[in-house]
XYZ file of C-alpha atoms in Angstrom:
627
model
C 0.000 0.000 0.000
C 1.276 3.681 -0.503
C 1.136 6.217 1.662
C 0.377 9.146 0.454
C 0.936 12.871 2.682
C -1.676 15.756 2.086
C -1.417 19.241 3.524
C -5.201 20.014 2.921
C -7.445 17.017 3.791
C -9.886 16.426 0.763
C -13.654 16.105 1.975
C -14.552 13.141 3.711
C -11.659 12.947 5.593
C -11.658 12.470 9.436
C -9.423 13.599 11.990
C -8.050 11.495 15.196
C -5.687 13.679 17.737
C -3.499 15.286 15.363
C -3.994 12.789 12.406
C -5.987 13.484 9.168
C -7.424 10.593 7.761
C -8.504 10.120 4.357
C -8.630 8.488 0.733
C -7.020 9.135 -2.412
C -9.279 9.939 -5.117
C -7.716 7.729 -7.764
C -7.167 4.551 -6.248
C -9.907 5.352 -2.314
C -6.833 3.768 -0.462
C -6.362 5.328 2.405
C -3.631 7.583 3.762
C -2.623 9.757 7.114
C -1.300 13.397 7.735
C 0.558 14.139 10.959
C 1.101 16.578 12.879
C 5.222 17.552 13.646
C 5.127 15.982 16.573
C 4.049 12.718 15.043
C 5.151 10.187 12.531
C 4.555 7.487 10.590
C 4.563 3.409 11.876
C 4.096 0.339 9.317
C 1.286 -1.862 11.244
C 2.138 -5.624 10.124
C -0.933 -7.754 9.705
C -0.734 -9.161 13.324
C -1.287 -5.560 14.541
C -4.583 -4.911 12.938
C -7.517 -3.750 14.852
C -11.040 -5.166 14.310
C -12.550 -2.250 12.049
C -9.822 -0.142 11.967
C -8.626 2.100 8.972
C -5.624 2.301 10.168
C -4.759 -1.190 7.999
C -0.807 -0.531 7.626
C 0.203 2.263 9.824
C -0.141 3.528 13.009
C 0.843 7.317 14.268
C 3.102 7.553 17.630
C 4.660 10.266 19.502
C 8.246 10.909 18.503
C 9.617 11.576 21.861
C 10.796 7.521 22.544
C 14.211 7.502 21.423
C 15.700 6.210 17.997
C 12.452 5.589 16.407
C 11.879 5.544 12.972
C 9.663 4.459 9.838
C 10.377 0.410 10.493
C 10.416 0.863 14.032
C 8.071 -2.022 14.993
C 5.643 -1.649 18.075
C 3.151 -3.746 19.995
C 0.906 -3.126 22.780
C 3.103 -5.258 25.339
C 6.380 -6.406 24.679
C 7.198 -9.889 27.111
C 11.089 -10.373 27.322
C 10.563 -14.338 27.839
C 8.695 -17.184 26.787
C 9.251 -19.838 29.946
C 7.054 -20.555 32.663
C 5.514 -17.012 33.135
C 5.860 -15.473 29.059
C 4.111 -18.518 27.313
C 0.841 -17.406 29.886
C 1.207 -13.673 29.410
C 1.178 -14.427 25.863
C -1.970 -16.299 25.874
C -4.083 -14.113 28.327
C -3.421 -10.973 27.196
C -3.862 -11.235 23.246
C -7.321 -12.869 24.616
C -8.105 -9.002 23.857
C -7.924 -8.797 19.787
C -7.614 -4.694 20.386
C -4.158 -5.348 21.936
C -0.851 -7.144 20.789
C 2.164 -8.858 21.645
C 5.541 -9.858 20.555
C 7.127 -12.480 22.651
C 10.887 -12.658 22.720
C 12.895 -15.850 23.601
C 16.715 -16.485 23.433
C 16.358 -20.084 22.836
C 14.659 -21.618 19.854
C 10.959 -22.824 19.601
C 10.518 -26.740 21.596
C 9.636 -28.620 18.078
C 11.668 -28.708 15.438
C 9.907 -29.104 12.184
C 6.751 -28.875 14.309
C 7.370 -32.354 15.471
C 6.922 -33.409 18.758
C 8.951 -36.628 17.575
C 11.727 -35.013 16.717
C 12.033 -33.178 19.721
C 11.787 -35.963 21.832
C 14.515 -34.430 24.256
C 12.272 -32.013 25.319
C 8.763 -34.178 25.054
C 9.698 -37.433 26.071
C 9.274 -37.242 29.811
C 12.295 -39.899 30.915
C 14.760 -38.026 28.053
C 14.552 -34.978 31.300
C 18.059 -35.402 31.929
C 19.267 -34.698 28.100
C 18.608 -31.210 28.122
C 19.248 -31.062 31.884
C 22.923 -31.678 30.893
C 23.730 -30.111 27.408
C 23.231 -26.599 26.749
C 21.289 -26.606 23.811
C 18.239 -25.565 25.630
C 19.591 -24.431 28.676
C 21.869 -21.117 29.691
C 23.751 -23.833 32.151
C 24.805 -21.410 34.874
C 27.263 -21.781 37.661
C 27.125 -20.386 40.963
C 30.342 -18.952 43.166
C 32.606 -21.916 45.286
C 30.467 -22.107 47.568
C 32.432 -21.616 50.797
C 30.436 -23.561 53.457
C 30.114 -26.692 50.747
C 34.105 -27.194 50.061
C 34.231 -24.263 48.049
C 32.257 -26.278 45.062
C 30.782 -24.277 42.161
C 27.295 -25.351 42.040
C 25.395 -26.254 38.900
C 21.877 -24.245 37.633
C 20.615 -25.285 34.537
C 17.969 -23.163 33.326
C 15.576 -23.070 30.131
C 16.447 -21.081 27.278
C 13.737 -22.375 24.994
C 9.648 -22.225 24.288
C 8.530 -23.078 27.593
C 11.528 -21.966 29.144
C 12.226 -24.389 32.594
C 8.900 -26.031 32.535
C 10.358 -27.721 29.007
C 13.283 -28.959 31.043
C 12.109 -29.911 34.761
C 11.457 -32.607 36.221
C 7.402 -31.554 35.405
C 6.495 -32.547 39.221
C 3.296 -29.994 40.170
C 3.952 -28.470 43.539
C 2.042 -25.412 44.340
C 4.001 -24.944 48.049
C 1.597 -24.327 51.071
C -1.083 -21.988 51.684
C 1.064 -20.209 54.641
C 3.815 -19.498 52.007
C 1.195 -17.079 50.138
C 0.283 -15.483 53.861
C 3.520 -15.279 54.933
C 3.557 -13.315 50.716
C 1.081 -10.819 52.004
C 2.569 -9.985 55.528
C 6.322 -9.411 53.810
C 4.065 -6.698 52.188
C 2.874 -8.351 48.983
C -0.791 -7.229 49.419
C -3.692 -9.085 47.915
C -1.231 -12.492 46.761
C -2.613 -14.295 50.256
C -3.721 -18.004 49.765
C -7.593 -17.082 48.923
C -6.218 -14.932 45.953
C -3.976 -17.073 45.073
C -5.942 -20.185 44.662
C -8.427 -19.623 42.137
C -5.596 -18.740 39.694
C -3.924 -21.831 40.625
C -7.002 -23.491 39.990
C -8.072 -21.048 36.483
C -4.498 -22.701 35.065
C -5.363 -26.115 35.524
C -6.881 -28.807 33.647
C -6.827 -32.387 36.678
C -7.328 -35.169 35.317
C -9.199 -36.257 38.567
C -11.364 -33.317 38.059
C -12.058 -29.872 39.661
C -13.546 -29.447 43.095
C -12.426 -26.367 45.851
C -8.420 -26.856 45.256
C -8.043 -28.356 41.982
C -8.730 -26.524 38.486
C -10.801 -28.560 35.831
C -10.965 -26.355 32.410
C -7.466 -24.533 32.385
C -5.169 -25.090 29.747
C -2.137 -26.702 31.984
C -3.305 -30.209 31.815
C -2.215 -32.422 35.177
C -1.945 -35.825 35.738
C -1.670 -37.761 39.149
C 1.289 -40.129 39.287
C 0.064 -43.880 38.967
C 2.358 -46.630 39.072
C 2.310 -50.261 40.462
C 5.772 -50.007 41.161
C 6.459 -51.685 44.331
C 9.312 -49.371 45.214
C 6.520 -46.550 45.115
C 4.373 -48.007 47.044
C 6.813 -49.102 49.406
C 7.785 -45.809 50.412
C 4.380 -44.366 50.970
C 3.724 -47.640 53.277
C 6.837 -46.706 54.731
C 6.265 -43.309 55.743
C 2.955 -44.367 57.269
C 4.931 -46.630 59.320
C 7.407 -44.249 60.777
C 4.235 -42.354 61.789
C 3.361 -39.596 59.358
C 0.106 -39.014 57.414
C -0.968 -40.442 53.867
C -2.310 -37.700 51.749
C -4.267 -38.228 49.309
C -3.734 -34.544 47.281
C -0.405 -32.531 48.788
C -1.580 -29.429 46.497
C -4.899 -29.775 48.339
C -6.503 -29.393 51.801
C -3.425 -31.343 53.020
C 0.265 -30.892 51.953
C 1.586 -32.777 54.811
C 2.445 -36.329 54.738
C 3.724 -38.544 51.697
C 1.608 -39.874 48.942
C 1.263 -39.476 44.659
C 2.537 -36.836 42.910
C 1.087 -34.725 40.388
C 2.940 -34.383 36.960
C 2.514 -31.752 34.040
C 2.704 -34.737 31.612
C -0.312 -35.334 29.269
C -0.908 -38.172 27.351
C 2.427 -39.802 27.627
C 3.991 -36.438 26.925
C 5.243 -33.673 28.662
C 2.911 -30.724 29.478
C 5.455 -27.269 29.303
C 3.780 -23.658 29.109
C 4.688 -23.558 25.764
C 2.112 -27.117 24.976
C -0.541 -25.519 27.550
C -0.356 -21.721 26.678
C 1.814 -21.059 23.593
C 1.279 -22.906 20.792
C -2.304 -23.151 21.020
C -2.549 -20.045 20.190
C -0.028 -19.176 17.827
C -2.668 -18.735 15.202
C -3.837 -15.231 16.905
C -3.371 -12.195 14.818
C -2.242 -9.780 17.288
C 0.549 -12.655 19.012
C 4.434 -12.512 17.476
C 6.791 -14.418 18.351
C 10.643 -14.126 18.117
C 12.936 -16.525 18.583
C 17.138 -16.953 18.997
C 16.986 -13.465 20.401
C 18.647 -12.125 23.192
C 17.530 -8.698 25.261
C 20.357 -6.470 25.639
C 18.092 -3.901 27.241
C 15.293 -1.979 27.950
C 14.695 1.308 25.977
C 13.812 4.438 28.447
C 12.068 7.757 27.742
C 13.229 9.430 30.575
C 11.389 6.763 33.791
C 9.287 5.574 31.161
C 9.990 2.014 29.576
C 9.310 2.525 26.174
C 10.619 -0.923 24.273
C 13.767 -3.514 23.999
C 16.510 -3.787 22.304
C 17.900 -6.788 21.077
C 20.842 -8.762 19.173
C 18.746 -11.483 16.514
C 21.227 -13.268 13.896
C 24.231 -10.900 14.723
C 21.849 -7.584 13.981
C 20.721 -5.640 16.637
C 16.720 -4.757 16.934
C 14.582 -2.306 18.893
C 10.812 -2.817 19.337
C 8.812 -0.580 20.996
C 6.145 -1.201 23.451
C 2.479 1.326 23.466
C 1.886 0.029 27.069
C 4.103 -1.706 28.645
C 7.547 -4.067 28.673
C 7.211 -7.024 30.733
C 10.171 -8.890 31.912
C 9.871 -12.543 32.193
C 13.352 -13.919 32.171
C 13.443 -15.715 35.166
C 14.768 -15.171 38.792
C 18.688 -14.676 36.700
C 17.764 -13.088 32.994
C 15.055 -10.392 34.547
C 17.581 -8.814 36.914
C 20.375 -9.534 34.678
C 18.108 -7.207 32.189
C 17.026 -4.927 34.557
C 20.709 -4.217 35.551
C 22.123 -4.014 32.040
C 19.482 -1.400 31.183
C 20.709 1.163 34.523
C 17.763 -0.236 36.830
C 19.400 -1.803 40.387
C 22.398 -0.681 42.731
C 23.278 2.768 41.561
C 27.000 2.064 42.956
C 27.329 -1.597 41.259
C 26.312 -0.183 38.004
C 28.474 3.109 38.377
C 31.457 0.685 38.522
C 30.722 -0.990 35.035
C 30.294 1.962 33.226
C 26.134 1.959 32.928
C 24.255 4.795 33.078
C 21.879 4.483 36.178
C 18.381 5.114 35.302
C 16.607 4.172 38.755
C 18.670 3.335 42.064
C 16.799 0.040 43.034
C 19.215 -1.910 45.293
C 16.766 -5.036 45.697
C 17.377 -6.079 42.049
C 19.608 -9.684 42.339
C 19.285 -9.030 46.145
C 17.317 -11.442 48.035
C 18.401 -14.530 45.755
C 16.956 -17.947 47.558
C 17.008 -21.546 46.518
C 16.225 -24.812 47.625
C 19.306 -27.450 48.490
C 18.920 -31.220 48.408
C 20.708 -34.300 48.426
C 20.360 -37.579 47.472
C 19.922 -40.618 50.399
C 20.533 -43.938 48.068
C 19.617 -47.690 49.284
C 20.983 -50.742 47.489
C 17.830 -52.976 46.266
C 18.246 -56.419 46.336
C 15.520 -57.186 43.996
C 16.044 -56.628 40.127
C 12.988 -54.187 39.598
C 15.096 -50.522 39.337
C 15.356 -48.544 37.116
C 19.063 -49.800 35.995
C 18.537 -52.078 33.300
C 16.082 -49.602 31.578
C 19.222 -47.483 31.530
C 21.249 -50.037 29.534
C 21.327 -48.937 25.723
C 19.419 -52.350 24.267
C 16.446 -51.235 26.462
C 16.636 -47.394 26.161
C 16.418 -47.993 22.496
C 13.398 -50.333 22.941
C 11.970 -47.615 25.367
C 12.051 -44.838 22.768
C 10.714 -46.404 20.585
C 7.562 -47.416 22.258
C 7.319 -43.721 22.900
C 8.203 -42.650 19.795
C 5.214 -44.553 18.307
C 2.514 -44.657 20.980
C 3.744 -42.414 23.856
C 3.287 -45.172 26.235
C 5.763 -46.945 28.233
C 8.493 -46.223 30.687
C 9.231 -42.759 28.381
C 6.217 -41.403 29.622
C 6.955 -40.624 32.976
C 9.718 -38.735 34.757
C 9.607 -42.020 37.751
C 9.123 -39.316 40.354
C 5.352 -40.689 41.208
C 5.535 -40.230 45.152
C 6.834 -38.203 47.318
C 5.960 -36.276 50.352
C 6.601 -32.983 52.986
C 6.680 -33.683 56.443
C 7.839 -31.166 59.111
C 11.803 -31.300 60.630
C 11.084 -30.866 64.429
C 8.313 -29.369 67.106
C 6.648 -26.224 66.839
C 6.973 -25.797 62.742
C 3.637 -25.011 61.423
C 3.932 -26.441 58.206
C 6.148 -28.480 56.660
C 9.638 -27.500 55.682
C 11.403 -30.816 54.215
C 10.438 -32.027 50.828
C 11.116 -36.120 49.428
C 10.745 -36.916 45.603
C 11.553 -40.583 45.615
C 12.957 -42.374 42.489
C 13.485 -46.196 41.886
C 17.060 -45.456 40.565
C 20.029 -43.722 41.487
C 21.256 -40.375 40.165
C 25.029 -39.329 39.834
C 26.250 -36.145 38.636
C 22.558 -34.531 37.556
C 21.754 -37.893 35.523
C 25.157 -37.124 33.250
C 26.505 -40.444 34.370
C 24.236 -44.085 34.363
C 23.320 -45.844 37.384
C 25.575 -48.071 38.162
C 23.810 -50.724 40.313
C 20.168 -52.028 41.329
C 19.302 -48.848 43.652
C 16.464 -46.588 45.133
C 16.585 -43.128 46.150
C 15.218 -40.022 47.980
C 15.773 -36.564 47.116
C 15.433 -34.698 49.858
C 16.379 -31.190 51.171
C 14.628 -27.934 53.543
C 12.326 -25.798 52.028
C 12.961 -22.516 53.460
C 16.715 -22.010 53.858
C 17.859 -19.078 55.745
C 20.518 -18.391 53.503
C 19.935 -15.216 51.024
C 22.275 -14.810 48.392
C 22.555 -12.284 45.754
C 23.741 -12.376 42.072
C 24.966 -9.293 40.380
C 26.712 -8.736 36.754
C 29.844 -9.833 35.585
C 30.204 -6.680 33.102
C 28.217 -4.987 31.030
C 27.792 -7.350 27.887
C 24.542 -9.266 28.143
C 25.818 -12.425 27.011
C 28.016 -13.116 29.993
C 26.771 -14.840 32.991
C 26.245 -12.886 35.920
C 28.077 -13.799 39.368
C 25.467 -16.308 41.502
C 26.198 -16.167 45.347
C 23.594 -17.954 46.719
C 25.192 -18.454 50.126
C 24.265 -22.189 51.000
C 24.381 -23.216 54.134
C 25.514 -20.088 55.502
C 23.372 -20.309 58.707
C 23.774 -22.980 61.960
C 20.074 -23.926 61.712
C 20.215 -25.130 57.540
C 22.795 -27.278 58.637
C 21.065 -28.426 61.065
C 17.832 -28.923 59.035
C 19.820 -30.955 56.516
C 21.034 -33.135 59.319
C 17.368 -33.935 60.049
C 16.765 -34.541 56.677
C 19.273 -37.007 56.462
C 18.487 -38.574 59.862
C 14.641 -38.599 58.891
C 14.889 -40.532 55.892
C 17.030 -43.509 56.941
C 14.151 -43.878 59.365
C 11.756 -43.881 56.690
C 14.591 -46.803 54.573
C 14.719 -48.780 57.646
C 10.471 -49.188 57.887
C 9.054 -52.472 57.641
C 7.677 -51.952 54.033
C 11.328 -51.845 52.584
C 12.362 -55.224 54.239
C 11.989 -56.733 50.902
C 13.877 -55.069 49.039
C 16.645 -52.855 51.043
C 20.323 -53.893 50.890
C 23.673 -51.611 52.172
C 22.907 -47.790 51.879
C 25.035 -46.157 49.384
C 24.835 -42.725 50.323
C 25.528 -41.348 52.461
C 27.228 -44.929 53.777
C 27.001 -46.900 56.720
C 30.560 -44.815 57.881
C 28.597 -41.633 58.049
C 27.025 -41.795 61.665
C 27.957 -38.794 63.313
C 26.359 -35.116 63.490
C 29.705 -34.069 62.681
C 29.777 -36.634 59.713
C 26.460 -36.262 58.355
C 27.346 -31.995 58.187
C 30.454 -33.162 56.162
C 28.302 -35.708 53.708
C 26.080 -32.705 53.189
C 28.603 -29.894 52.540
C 30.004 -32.524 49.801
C 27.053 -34.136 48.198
C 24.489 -31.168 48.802
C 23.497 -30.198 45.157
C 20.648 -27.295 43.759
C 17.051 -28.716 43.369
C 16.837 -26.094 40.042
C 14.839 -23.447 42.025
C 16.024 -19.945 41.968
C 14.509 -16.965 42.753
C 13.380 -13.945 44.594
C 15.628 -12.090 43.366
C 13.452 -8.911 42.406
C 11.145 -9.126 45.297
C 7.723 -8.071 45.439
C 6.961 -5.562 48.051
C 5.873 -2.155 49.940
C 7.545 0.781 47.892
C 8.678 1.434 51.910
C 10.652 -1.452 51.560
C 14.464 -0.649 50.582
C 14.646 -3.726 48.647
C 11.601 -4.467 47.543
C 12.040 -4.284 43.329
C 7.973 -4.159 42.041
C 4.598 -3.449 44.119
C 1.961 -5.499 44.644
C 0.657 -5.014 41.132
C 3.884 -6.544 39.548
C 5.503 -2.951 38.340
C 8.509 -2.066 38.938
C 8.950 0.386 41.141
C 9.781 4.371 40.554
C 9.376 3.453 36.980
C 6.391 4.166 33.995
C 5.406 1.138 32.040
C 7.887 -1.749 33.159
C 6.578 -4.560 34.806
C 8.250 -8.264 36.109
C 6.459 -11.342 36.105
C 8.257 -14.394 37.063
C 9.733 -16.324 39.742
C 12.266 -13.468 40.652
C 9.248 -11.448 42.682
C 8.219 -14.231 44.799
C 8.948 -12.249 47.751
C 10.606 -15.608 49.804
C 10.989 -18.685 48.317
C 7.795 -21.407 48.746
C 7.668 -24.751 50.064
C 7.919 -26.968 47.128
C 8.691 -26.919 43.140
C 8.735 -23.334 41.353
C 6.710 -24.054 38.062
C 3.331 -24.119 39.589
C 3.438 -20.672 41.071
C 5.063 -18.841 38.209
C 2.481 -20.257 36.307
C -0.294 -18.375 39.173
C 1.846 -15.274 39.405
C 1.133 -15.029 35.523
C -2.055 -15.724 35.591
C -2.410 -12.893 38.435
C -0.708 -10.726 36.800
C -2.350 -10.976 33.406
C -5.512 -10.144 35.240
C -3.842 -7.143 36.935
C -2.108 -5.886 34.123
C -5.860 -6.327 32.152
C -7.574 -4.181 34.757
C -9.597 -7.256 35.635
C -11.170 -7.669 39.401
C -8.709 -10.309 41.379
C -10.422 -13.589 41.886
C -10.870 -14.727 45.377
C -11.983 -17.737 47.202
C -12.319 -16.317 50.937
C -12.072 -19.231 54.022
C -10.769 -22.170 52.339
C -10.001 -24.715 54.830
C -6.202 -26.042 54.686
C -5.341 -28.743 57.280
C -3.357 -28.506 60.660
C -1.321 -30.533 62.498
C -3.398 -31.640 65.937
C -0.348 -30.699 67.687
C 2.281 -28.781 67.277
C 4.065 -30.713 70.204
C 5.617 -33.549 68.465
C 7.445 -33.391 64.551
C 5.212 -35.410 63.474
C-alpha cells in the first residue's frame, strides 16, 4: 500500500488527535497526515484492529528515542517465553484490540513442528538430556560455595519455548497456603492463599477433576502419578509406618504427609507452558513471536519504559512497546536485564560503566534456593530402574514412545513423594522427598551403576539469602550467583534432620523386601559431625532460583515491584516471574510462576482479582511432636 501525505485534507476525511485521515481519489486507499510531533509506523498484519482504517500504519509520539519508519511496536512487549511469558502471551492477546511480541533467546521446543523429533524435550524420561547439554539451557554456575568445600554449584535453566517447565522434572507443587500469607505480611498485598488459589485453579486442567483446590478447564493439563511399582508403594507404606500421614492430594486441603505426585505430563507427553499456553494459540493475529533473540536492554524515555533492544542473527533490533515491557526472564535473565538497562544498585552499576536510570538496590538481592541431596539404598531385587538405563532397552523404550507415547518414556519415575515437618513447633512443613526407583550421579550425566532406590530430599525454606549481580556490562556473559548455601547454623542443622529422617523412613518395615547396604551417604557416616560433612560434599541445587526482584511495599528498601507486579519508581515496566516471589515457597517453582502469571495478566488487564475467601487447609493436631 502507498502512503500518500496531504497538507489540505480532501472532503470526507476524518481527523483522530493530530492525524488526518482520508482516501485518495484515484485509487480510495487510504492515507494519514501528521502533525510535527508525530510520525509514521508500518502496522504488520498481526497488529490490525477489528474495524480499523488504520490497515498498515499507526501514528506515535516521537519523543521515545531512535524511532523511525520500520520501528516495529506492539501493545506489550514480554522479554521471555518460559514458565511465566508462554501465559502472558496467551491471556493478554485474549483481547484482539491489543498485541504482543514475545521474545525468547532459545529456539521454539519442536523442530519441524514435530513433537517426535524433539523428543529431548517431550519425552518425559529423556529430562536429563537437556538437563545436561546446553542446547536448551543457559547452564549457569554459581560462586565456590564456601560452606560446601568451596564447590561451584550447577543451575541449569531453560532457554527455549517453555523456558524451565520444558526442562524440569514436570512434578506440580504449588508450596503451602502459609507461604502465600507469609507473601502478604512481607508486604505483597492481595497475593494471600484465597487470591492465590483460584488462579492456581483457572491454570489447571486435573485429570481427577475440579472441586475447591483443583482446576478442571485450564489449559495446563495435570496428571496424578500412577504406578504399580512396588518401590513406590513401598515408600508411601513406609512413611505411614514411621508415623506420618498419607495424603491423598499434597496441592490440596493437606500438603503434609507422603503420597502421589502430580505431573505436568499429558498423554504420555510432557505438558510445558509452551504445549498448555503457547502454541495453542499461535494462530492469533495480534501474538508474534521471536525466537534466537537475546535482550540487551530496555529502551527508556526518561522513567518511562518505552521498548527492547535486542541482538537477533548478529543484527541488533529495537521494538517498541504502546503500554508496557514485561520482563519474564526468570529469577537470573530479569535482573540480569534490569541491571544491564541502569535499573538496580546505583554504585554496582556506576562501577561498570552503565548509566543508572533508577537506584533500586533489591534487584539480584534477596536470591533464595532450595538445596537437596540424594539418600541412596541398594535394592536387592532386580525391579530398578538400571537395566532400563542399559542402551538395548533405552532404544526399545524410545521407541515405544516414539510410536505410541506409552511406556516407561512417559513418565519422569518421580510418582511419590511427600513434605513432612523437621522438628516441634513448625507449622507447616519445611522438608520435601521426591523418591525415584534409581540412582542419580552427577545430575543424571553419568548411568546408574547398580540395582538402587533413592530419595531426594532437602529444607524448604533455607535461611541463607544470596545475591547475584553482573559480571560486566555485555549481556551475554553470565552474571556472578552467590547464593550463600548453608551459611546459617540452623540449615545445617535442618539438613542433618533430613538425612536422619529418611534412613528412618529406609529402615520401615515396608522396605524389608527389598533394602540392601545404603550407598549414600554410607554406613561410615554416623555422626552429626559426619552427616554436616556428607552434606557440605554431596548437597546439590534442586533447580529453584529466585526472589531475586522481590515483590513488596515501595517502603521497603529492597523491595524491586509493588503489589501489582511494576517495577517500582518506573512508567510502564513490569516483572512477572519467579524473581518477585517475595521468599521462596515450600515446594517446586513451576506451579506458582504459572499463578503469578495468571495474576498478573488479570492485573495488568484491569480485571477484578479472583478470590476464594475461608478455604479450609489442614493442621497438624499438635504442634508438640514433629510429626
Amino acid at each position: 500500500m502507498m502512503l500518500s501525505l496531504a497538507t489540505v485534507a480532501p472532503a470526507g476525511a476524518r481527523r483522530f488527535s493530530g492525524i488526518t485521515l482520508g482516501r485518495t481519489l484515484r485509487s480510495g486507499r487510504w492515507f494519514l497526515t501528521c502533525s510535527p510531533k508525530h510520525h509514521l509506523i508500518p502496522i504488520r498484519h498481526e497488529e490490525r484492529f477489528s474495524g480499523s482504517p488504520f490497515k498498515n500504519y499507526r501514528c506515535f509520539s516521537a519523543s521515545a528515542p531512535d524511532r523511525n519508519q520500520r520501528t516495529p511496536s506492539f501493545s506489550y512487549v514480554v522479554v521471555g517465553a518460559g514458565s511465566a511469558g508462554c501465559v502472558l502471551a496467551n491471556r493478554l492477546t485474549e483481547d484482539a484490540h491489543e498485541s504482543v511480541l514475545l521474545l525468547e533467546a532459545g529456539p521454539k521446543d519442536l523442530w519441524l513442528g514435530s513433537l517426535r523429533l524433539s523428543w529431548k524435550i517431550h519425552m518425559p524420561a529423556a529430562l536429563t538430556y537437556n538437563l545436561c547439554d546446553d542446547k536448551y539451557n543457559w547452564y549457569y554456575h554459581t560462586l565456590p560455595q564456601a560452606h560446601m568445600n568451596n564447590r561451584a554449584l550447577y543451575w541449569p535453566r531453560g532457554r527455549v519455548w517453555g523456558g524451565s517447565s520444558s526442562l524440569n522434572a514436570m512434578v506440580y507443587i504449588r508450596g503451602h497456603a502459609e507461604d502465600y500469607n507469609r507473601w502478604h505480611r512481607e508486604g505483597a498485598a492481595g497475593w494471600d492463599y484465597q487470591h492465590c488459589l483460584p488462579y492456581f485453579r483457572k491454570a489447571q486442567c486435573h485429570e481427577l477433576g475440579e472441586n475447591r483446590y483443583r482446576g478442571g478447564r485450564g489449559p495446563l493439563h495435570v496428571s496424578r502419578g500412577k504406578t504399580n511399582h512396588p518401590l513406590h508403594k513401598a515408600f508411601i507404606e513406609a512413611g505411614r509406618q514411621a508415623g506420618y500421614p498419607f495424603t491423598d492430594d499434597m496441592n490440596g486441603y493437606q500438603q503434609e504427609g507422603l503420597g502421589w505426585m502430580d505431573m505436568t505430563i499429558y498423554k504420555g507427553k510432557r505438558w510445558s507452558t509452551a504445549s498448555a499456553y503457547l502454541r495453542p494459540v499461535l494462530s492469533r493475529p495480534n501474538l508474534k513471536t521471536e525466537v534466537r533473540c537475546v535482550a540487551t536492554r530496555i529502551l527508556f524515555d526518561g522513567g518511562r519504559a518505552v521498548g527492547v533492544e535486542y541482538t537477533q542473527n548478529g543484527q541488533k533490533k529495537k521494538v517498541f512497546a504502546e503500554k508496557e515491557v514485561i520482563l519474564s526472564g526468570g529469577a537470573i535473565n530479569s535482573p540480569q536485564l534490569l541491571m544491564l538497562s541502569g535499573v538496580g544498585n546505583a554504585d554496582d552499576l556506576k562501577e561498570l560503566g552503565i548509566p543508572v536510570v533508577q537506584h533500586l538496590p533489591g534487584v539480584g538481592s534477596n536470591l533464595q534456593d532450595h538445596l537437596e541431596l540424594y539418600v541412596q539404598q541398594q535394592c536387592t531385587q532386580p525391579i530398578t530402574l538400571y537395566k532400563a538405563q542399559k542402551p538395548f532397552h533405552m532404544v526399545k523404550i524410545g521407541l515405544e514412545w516414539l510410536s505410541v507415547f506409552t511406556g516407561y518414556g512417559a513418565t519422569a519415575h518421580l510418582e511419590s513423594g511427600g513434605f513432612i515437618r523437621s522438628r516441634p513447633n513448625v507449622t507447616h512443613p519445611d522438608i520435601q522427598f521426591h523418591f525415584l526407583p534409581s540412582q542419580v550421579i552427577d545430575h543424571g550425566r553419568i548411568a546408574s551403576k547398580i540395582e538402587a532406590y533413592q530419595v531426594h530430599v532437602g529444607p524448604m525454606r533455607s535461611t541463607s539469602i544470596g545475591w547475584m549481580k553482573l559480571k560486566s556490562p555485555n549481556p551475554l556473559d553470565h552474571p556472578v550467583l552467590q547464593p550463600n548455601y548453608l551459611s546459617t547454623d540452623i540449615d545445617v542443622w535442618e539438613f542433618r534432620q533430613c538425612v536422619k529422617l529418611s534412613r528412618e523412613i529406609f529402615a520401615q518395615k515396608a522396605f524389608d523386601p527389598f533394602r540392601g547396604p545404603e550407598v549414600q551417604p554410607g554406613p561410615q557416616v554416623q555422626s552429626d559431625a559426619e552427616i554436616d560433612a556428607f552434606v557440605r560434599q554431596k548437597a546439590d541445587s534442586a533447580y529453584h532460583p529466585s526472589c531475586t526482584c522481590k515483590m513488596g511495599s515501595p517502603s521497603d528498601p529492597m523491595a524491586v515491584v509493588g503489589a501489582d507486579t511494576r517495577v517500582l519508581g518506573l512508567d510502564r515496566l513490569r516483572v512477572v516471574d519467579a524473581s518477585i516471589m517475595p521468599s521462596i515457597v515450600s515446594g517446586n517453582l513451576n506451579a506458582p510462576t504459572i499463578m503469578i502469571a495468571e495474576k498478573a495478566a488479570d492485573i495488568i488487564r484491569g480485571r477484578p482479582p479472583l478470590v476464594d475467601p475461608g478455604v479450609p487447609v489442614y493442621q497438624p493436631s499438635t504442634l508438640e511432636t514433629q510429626r
